[in-house]
GROMACS .gro file of N, CA and C in nm:
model
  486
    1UNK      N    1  -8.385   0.180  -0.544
    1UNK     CA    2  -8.259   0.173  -0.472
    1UNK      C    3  -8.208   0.314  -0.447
    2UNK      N    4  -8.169   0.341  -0.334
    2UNK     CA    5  -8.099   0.441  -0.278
    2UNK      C    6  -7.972   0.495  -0.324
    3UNK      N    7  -7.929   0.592  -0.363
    3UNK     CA    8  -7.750   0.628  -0.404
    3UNK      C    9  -7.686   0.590  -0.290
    4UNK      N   10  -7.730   0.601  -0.153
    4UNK     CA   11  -7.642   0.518  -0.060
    4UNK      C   12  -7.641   0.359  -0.020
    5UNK      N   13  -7.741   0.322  -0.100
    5UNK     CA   14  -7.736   0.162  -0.081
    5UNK      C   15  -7.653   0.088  -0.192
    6UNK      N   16  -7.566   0.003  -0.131
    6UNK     CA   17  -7.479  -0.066  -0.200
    6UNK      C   18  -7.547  -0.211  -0.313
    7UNK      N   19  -7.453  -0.178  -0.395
    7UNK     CA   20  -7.521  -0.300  -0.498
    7UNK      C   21  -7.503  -0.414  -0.473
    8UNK      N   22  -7.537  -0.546  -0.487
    8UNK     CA   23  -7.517  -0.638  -0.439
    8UNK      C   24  -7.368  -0.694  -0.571
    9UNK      N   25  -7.273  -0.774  -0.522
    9UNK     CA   26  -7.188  -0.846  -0.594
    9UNK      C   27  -7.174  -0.962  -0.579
   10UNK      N   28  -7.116  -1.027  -0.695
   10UNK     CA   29  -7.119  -1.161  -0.693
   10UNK      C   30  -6.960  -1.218  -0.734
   11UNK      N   31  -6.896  -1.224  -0.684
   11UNK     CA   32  -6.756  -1.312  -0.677
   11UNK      C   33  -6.761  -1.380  -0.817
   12UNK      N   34  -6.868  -1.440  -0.884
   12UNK     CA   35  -6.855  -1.462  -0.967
   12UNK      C   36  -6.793  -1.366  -1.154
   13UNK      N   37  -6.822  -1.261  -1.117
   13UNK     CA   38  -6.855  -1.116  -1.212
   13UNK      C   39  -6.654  -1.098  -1.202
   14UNK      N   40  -6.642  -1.078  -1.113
   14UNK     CA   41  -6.459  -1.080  -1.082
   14UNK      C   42  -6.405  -1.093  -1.207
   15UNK      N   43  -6.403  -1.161  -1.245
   15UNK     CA   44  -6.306  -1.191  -1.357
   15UNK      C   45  -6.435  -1.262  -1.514
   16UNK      N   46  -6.515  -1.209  -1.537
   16UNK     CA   47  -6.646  -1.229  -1.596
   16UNK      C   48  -6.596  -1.079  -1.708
   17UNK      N   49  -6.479  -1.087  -1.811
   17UNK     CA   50  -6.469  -1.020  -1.855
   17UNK      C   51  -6.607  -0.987  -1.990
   18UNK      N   52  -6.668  -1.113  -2.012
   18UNK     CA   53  -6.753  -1.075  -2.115
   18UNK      C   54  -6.870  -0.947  -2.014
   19UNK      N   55  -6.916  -1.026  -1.914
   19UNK     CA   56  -7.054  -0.901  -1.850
   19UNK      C   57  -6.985  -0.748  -1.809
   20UNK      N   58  -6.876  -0.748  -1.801
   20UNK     CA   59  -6.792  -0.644  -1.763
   20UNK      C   60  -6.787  -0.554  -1.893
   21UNK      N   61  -6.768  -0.576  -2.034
   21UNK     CA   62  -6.774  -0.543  -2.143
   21UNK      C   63  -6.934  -0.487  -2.163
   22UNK      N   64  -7.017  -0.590  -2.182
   22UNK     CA   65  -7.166  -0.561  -2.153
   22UNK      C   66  -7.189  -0.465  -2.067
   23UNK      N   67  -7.099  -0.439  -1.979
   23UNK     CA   68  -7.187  -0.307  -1.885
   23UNK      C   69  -7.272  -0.389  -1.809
   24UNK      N   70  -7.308  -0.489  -1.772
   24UNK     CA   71  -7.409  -0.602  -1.721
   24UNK      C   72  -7.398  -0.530  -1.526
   25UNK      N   73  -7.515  -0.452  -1.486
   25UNK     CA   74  -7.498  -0.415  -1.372
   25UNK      C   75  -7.588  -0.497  -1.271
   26UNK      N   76  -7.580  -0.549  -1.124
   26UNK     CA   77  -7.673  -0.641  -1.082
   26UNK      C   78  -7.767  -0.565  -0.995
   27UNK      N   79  -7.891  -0.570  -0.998
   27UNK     CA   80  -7.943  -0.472  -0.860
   27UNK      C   81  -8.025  -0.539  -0.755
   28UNK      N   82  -8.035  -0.665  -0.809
   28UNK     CA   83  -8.089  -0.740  -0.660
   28UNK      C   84  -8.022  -0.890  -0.669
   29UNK      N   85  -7.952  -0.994  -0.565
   29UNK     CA   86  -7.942  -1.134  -0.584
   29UNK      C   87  -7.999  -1.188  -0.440
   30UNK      N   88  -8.078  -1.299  -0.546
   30UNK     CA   89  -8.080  -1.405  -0.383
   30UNK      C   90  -8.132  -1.533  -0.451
   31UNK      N   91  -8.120  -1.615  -0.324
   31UNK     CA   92  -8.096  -1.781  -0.354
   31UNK      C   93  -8.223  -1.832  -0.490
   32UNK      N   94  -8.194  -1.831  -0.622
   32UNK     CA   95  -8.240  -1.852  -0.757
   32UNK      C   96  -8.302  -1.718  -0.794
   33UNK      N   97  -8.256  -1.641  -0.768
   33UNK     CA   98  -8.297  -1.485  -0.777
   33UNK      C   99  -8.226  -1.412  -0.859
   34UNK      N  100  -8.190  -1.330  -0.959
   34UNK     CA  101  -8.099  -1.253  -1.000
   34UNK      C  102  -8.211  -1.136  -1.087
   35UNK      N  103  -8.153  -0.996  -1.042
   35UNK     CA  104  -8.211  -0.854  -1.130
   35UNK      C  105  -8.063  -0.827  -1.158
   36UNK      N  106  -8.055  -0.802  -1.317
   36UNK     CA  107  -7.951  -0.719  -1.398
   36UNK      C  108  -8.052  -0.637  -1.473
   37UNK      N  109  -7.933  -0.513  -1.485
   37UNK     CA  110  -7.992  -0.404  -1.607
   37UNK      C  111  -7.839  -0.389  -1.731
   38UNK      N  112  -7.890  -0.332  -1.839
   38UNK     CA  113  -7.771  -0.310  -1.914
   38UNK      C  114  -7.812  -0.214  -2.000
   39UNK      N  115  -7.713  -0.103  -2.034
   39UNK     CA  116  -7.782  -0.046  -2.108
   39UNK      C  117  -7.721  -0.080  -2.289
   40UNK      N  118  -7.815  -0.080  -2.388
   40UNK     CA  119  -7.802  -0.119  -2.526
   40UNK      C  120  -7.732   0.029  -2.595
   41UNK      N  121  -7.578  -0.029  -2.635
   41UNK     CA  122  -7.497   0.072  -2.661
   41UNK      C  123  -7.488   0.067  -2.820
   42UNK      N  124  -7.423   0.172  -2.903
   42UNK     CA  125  -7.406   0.123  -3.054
   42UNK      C  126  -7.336  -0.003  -3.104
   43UNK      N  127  -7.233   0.012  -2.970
   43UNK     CA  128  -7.148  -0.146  -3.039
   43UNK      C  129  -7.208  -0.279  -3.033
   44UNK      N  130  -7.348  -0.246  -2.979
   44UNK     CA  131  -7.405  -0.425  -2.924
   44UNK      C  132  -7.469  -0.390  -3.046
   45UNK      N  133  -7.508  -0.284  -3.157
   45UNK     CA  134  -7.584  -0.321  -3.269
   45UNK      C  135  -7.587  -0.423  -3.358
   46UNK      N  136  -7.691  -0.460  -3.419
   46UNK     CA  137  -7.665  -0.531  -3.539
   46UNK      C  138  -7.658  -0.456  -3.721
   47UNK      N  139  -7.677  -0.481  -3.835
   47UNK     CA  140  -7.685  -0.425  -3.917
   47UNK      C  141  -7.816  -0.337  -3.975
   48UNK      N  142  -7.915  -0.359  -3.890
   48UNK     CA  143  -8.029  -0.303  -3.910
   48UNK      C  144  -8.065  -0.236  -3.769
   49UNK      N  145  -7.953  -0.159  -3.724
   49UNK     CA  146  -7.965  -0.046  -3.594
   49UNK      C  147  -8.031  -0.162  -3.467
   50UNK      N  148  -8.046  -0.233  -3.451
   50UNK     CA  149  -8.075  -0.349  -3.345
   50UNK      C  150  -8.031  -0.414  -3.250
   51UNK      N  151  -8.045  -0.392  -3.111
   51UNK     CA  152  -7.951  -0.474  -3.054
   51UNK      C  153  -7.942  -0.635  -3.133
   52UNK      N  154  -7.825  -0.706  -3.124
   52UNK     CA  155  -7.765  -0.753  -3.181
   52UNK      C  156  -7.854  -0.876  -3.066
   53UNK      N  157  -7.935  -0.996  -3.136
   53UNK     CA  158  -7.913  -1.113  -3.048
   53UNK      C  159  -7.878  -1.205  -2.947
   54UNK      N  160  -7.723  -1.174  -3.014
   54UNK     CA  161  -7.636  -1.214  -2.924
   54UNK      C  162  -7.584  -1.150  -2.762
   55UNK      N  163  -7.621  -1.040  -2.822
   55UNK     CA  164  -7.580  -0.966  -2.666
   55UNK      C  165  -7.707  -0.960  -2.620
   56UNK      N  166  -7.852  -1.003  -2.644
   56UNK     CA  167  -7.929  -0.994  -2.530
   56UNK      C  168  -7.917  -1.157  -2.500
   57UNK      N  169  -7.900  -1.276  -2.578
   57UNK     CA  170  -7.882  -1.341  -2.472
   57UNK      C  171  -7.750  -1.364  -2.402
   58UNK      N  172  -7.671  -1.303  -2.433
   58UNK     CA  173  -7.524  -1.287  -2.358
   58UNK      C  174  -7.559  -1.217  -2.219
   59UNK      N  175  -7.656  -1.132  -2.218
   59UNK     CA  176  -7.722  -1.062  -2.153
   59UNK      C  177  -7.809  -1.161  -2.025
   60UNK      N  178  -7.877  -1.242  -2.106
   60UNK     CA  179  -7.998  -1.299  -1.985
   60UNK      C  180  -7.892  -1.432  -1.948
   61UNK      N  181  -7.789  -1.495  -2.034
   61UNK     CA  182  -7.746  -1.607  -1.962
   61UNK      C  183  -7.673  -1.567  -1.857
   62UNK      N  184  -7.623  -1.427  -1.868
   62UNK     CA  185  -7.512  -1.362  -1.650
   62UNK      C  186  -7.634  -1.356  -1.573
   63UNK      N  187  -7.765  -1.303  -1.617
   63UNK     CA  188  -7.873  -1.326  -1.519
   63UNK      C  189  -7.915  -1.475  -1.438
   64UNK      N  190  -7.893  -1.616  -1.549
   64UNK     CA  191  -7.901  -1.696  -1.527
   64UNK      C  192  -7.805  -1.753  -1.434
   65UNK      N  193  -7.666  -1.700  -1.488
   65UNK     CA  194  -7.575  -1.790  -1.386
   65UNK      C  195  -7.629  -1.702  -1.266
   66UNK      N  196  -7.633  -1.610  -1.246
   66UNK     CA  197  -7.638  -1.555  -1.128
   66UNK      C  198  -7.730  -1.591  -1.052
   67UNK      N  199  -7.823  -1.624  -1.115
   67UNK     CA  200  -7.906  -1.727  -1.005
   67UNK      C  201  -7.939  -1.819  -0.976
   68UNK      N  202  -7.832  -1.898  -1.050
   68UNK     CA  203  -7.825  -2.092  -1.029
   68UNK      C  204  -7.695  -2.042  -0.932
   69UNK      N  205  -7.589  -1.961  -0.908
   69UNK     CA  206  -7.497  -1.990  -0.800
   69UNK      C  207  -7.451  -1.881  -0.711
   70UNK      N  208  -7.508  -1.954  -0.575
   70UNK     CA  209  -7.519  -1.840  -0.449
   70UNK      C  210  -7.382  -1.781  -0.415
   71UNK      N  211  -7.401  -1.709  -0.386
   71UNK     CA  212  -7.270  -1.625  -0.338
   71UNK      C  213  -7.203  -1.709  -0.228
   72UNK      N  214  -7.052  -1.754  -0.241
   72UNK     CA  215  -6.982  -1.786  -0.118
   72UNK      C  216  -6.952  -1.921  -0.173
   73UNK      N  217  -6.829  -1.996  -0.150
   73UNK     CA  218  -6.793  -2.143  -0.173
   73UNK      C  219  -6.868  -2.235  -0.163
   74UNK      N  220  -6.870  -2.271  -0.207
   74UNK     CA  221  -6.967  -2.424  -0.207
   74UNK      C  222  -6.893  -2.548  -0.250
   75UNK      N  223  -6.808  -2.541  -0.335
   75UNK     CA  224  -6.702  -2.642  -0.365
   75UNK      C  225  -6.808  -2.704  -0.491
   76UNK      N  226  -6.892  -2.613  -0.542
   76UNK     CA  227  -6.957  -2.627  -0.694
   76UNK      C  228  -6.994  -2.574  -0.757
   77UNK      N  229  -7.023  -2.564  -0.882
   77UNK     CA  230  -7.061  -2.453  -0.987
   77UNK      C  231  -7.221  -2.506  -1.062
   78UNK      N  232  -7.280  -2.419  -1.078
   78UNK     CA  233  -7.403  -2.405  -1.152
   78UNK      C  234  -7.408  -2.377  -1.302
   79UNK      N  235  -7.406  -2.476  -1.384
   79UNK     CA  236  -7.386  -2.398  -1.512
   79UNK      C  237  -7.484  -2.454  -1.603
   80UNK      N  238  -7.488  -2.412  -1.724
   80UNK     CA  239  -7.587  -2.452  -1.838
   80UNK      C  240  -7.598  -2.561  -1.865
   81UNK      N  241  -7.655  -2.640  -1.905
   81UNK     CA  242  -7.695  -2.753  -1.952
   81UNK      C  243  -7.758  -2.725  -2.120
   82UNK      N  244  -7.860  -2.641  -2.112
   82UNK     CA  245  -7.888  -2.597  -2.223
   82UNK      C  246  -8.053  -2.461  -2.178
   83UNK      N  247  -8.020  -2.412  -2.337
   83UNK     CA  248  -8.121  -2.289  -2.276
   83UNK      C  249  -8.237  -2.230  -2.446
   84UNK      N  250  -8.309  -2.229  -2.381
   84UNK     CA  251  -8.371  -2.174  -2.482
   84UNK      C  252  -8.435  -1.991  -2.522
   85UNK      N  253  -8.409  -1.909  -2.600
   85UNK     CA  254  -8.451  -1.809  -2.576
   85UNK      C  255  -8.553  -1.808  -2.753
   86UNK      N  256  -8.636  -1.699  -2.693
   86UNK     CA  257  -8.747  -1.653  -2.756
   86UNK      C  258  -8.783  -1.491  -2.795
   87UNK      N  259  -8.701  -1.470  -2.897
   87UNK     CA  260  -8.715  -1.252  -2.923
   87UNK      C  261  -8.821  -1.234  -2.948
   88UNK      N  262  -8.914  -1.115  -2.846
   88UNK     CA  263  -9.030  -1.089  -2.941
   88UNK      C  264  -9.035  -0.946  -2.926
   89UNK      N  265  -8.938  -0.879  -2.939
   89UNK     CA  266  -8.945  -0.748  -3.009
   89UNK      C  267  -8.785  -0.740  -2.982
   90UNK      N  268  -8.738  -0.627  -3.096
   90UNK     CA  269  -8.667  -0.538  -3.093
   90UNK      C  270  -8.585  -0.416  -2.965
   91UNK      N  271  -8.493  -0.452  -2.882
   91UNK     CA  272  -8.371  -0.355  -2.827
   91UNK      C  273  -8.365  -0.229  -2.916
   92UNK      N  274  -8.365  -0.112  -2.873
   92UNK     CA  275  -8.286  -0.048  -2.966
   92UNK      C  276  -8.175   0.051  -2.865
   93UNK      N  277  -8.102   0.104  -2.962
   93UNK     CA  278  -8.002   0.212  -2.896
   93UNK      C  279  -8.055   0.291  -2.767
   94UNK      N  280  -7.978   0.279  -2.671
   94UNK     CA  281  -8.009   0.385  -2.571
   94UNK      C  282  -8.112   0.317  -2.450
   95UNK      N  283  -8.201   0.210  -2.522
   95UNK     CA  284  -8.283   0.174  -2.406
   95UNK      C  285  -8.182   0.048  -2.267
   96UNK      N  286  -8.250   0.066  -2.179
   96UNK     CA  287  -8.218  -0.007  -2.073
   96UNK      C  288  -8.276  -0.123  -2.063
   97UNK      N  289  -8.208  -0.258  -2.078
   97UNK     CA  290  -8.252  -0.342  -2.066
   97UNK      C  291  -8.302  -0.399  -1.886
   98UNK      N  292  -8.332  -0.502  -1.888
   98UNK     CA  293  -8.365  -0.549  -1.710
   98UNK      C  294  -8.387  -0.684  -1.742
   99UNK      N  295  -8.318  -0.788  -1.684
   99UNK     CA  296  -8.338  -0.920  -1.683
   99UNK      C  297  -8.364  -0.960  -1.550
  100UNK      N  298  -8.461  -1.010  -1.564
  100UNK     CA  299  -8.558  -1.062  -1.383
  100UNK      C  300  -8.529  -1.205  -1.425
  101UNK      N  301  -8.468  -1.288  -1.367
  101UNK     CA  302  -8.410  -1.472  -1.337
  101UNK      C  303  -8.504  -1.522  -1.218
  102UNK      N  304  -8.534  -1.637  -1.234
  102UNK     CA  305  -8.622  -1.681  -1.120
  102UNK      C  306  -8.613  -1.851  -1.161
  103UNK      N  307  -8.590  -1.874  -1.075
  103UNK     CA  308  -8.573  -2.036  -1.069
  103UNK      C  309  -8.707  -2.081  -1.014
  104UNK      N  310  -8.717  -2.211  -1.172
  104UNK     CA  311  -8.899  -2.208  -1.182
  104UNK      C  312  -8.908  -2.362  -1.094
  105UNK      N  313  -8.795  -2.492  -1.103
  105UNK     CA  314  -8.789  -2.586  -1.057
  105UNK      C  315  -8.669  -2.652  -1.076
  106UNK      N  316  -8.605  -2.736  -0.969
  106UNK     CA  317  -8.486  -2.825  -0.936
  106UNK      C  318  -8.548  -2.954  -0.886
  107UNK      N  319  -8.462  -3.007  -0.900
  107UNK     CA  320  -8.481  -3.172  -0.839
  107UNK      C  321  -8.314  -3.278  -0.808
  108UNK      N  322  -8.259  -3.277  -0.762
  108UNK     CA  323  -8.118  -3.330  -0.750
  108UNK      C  324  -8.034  -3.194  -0.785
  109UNK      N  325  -7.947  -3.236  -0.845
  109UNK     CA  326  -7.828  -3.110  -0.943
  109UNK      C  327  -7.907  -3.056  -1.062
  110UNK      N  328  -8.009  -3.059  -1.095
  110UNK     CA  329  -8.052  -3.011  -1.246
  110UNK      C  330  -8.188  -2.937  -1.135
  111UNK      N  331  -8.157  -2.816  -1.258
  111UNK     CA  332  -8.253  -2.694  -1.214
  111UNK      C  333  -8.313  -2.667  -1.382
  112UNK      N  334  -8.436  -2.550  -1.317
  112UNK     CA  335  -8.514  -2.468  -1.468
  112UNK      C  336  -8.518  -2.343  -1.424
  113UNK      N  337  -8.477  -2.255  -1.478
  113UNK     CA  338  -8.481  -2.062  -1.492
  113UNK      C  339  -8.529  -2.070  -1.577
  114UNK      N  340  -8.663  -1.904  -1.584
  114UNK     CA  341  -8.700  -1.843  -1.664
  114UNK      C  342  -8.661  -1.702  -1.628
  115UNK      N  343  -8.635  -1.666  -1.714
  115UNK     CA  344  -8.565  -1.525  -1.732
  115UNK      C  345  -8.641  -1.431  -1.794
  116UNK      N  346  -8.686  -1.347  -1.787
  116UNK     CA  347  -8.756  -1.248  -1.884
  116UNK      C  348  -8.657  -1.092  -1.842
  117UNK      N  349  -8.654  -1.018  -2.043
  117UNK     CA  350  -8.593  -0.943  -2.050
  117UNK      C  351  -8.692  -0.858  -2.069
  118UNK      N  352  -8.677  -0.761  -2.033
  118UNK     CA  353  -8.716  -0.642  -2.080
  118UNK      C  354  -8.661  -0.509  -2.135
  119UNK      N  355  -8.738  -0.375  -2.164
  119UNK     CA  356  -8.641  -0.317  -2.256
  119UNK      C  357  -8.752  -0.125  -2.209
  120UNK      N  358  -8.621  -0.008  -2.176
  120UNK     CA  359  -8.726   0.061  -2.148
  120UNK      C  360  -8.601   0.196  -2.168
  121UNK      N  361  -8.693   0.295  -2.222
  121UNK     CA  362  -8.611   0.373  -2.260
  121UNK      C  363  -8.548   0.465  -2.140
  122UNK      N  364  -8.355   0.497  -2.140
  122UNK     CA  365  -8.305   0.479  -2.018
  122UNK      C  366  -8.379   0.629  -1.953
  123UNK      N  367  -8.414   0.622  -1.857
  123UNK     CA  368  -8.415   0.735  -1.723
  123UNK      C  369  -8.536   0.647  -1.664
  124UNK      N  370  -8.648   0.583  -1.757
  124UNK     CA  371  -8.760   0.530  -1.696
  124UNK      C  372  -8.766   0.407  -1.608
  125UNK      N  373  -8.884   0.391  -1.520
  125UNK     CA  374  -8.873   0.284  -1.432
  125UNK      C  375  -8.852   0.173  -1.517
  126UNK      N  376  -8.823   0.094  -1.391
  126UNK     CA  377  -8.819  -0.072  -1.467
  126UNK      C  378  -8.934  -0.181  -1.517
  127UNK      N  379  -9.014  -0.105  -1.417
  127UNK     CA  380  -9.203  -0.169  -1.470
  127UNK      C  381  -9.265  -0.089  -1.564
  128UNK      N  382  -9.180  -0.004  -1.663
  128UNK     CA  383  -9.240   0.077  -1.773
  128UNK      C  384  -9.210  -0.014  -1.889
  129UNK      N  385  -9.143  -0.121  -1.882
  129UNK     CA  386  -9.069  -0.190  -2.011
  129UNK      C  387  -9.121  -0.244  -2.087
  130UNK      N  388  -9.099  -0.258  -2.188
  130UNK     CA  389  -9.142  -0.399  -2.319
  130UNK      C  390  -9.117  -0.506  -2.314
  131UNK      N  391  -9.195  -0.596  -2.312
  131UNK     CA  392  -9.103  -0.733  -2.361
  131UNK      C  393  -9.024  -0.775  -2.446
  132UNK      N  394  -8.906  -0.756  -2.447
  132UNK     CA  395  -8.829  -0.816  -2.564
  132UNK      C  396  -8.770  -0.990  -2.549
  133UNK      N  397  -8.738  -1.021  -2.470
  133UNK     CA  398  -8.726  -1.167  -2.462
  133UNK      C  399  -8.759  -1.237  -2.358
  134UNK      N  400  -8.768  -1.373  -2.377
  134UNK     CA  401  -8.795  -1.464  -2.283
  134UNK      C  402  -8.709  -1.621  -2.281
  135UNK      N  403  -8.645  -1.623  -2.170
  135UNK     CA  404  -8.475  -1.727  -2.191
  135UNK      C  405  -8.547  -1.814  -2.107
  136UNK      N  406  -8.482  -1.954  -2.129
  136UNK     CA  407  -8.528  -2.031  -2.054
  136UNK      C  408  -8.398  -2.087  -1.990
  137UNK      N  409  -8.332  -2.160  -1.893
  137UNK     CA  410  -8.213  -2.195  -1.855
  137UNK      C  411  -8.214  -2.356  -1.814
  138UNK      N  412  -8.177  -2.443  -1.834
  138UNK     CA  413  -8.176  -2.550  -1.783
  138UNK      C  414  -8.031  -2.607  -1.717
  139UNK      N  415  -7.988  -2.629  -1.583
  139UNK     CA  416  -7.851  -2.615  -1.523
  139UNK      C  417  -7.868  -2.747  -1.501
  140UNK      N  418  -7.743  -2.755  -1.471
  140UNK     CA  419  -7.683  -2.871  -1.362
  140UNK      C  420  -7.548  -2.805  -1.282
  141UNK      N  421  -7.533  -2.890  -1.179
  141UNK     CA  422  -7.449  -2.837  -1.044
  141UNK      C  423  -7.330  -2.955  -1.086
  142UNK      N  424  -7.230  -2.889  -1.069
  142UNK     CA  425  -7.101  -2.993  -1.087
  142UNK      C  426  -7.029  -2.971  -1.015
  143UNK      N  427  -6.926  -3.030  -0.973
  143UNK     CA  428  -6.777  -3.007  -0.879
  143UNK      C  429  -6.739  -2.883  -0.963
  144UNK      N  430  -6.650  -2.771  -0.859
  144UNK     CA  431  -6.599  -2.659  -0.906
  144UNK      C  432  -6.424  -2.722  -0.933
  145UNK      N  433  -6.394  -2.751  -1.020
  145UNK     CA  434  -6.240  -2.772  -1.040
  145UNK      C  435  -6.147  -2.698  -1.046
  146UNK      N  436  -6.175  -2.541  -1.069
  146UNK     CA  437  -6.094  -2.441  -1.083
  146UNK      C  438  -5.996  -2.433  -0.976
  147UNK      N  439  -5.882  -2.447  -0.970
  147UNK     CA  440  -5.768  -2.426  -0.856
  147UNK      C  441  -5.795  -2.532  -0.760
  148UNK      N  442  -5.804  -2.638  -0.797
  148UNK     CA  443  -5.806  -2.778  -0.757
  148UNK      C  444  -5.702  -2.848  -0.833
  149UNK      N  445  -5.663  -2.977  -0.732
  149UNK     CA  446  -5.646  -3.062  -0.801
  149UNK      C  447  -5.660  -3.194  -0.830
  150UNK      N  448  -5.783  -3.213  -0.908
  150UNK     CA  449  -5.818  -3.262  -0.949
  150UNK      C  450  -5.775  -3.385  -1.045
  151UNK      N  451  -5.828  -3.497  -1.075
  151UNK     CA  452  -5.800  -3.607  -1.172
  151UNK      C  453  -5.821  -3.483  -1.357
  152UNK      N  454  -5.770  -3.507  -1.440
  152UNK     CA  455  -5.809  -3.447  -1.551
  152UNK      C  456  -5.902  -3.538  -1.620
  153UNK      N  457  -6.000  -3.484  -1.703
  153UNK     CA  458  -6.145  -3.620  -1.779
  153UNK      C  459  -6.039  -3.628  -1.913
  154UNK      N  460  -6.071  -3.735  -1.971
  154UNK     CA  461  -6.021  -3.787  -2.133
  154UNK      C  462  -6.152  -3.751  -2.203
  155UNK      N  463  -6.125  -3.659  -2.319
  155UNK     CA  464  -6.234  -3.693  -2.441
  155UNK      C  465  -6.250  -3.802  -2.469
  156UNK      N  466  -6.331  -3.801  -2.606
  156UNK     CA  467  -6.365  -3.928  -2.678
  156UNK      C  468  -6.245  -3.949  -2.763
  157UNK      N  469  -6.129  -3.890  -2.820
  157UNK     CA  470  -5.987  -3.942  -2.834
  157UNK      C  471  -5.909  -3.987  -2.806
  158UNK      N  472  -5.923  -3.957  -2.643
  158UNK     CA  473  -5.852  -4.029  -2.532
  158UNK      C  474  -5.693  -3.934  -2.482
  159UNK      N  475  -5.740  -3.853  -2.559
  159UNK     CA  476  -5.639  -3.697  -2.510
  159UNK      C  477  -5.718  -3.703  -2.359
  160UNK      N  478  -5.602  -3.617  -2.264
  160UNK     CA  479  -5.614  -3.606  -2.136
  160UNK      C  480  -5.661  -3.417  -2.158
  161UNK      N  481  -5.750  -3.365  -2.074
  161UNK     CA  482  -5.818  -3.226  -2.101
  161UNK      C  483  -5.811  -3.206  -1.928
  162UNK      N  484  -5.748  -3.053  -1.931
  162UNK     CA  485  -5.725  -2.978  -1.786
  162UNK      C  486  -5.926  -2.972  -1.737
   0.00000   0.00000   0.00000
């Protein structure tokens, strides 16, 4: 990518205070497509100098949403259903992560992402990396309710939930 070519954004990231914290930057999107990089800071450590778990898959699930939902209204949202991830090495301080998302199969509203992370120490390319994880994503597409108005659903208590 060029210093004069613009990054791609996603309307979604707006108010996405957790990837905003992460540093979570995007460098390519398209329809089940998503490239993020991030770089692994001291505070994402764990107690044994490590990126911390949690922030790499905090990490590959903004990759995921980002490529279960296309840029622009749709009047629906793409979200988790459930996901599986798999560490097989070690983040450490300073390296640059890269999460490549690719939507492997859909059928109705339910989709499958595989995500693979990688990990590369920062100035180097992005095809120099390690494997450090591998996420799996399983979505479904629902009505977007946000700033709607909508019927509210009842739990299983029978409390009324926004």
């Amino acid at each position: 990518m060029k210093d004069t070519d613009v990054r791609p954004v996603h309307p979604m990231l707006e108010k996405d205070y957790a990837s905003q914290w992460l540093g979570i930057e995007v460098l390519r999107l398209a329809d089940g497509h998503a490239t993020t990089t991030m770089l692994v800071r001291e505070e994402m450590l764990n107690g044994f100098g490590i990126a911390h778990g949690g922030m790499i898959f905090a990490f590959a699930d903004t990759a995921f949403a980002l490529a279960c939902n296309p840029v622009g209204e749709t009047g629906t949202i793409t979200v988790a259903s459930g996901v599986d991830i798999n560490f097989l090495s070690s983040a450490m301080p300073g390296e640059q992560l890269t999460a490549v998302a690719e939507k492997s199969a859909g059928a109705g509203r339910s989709g499958v992402y595989d995500i693979t992370i990688t990990a590369a120490v920062e100035g180097s390319g992005p095809d120099d990396g390690r494997l450090v994880a591998l996420f799996r994503g399983r979505s479904r597409t629902v009505p977007n309710r946000r700033n709607q108005n909508l019927p509210q659903s009842e739990d299983l208590s029978g409390k009324r939930n926004p």
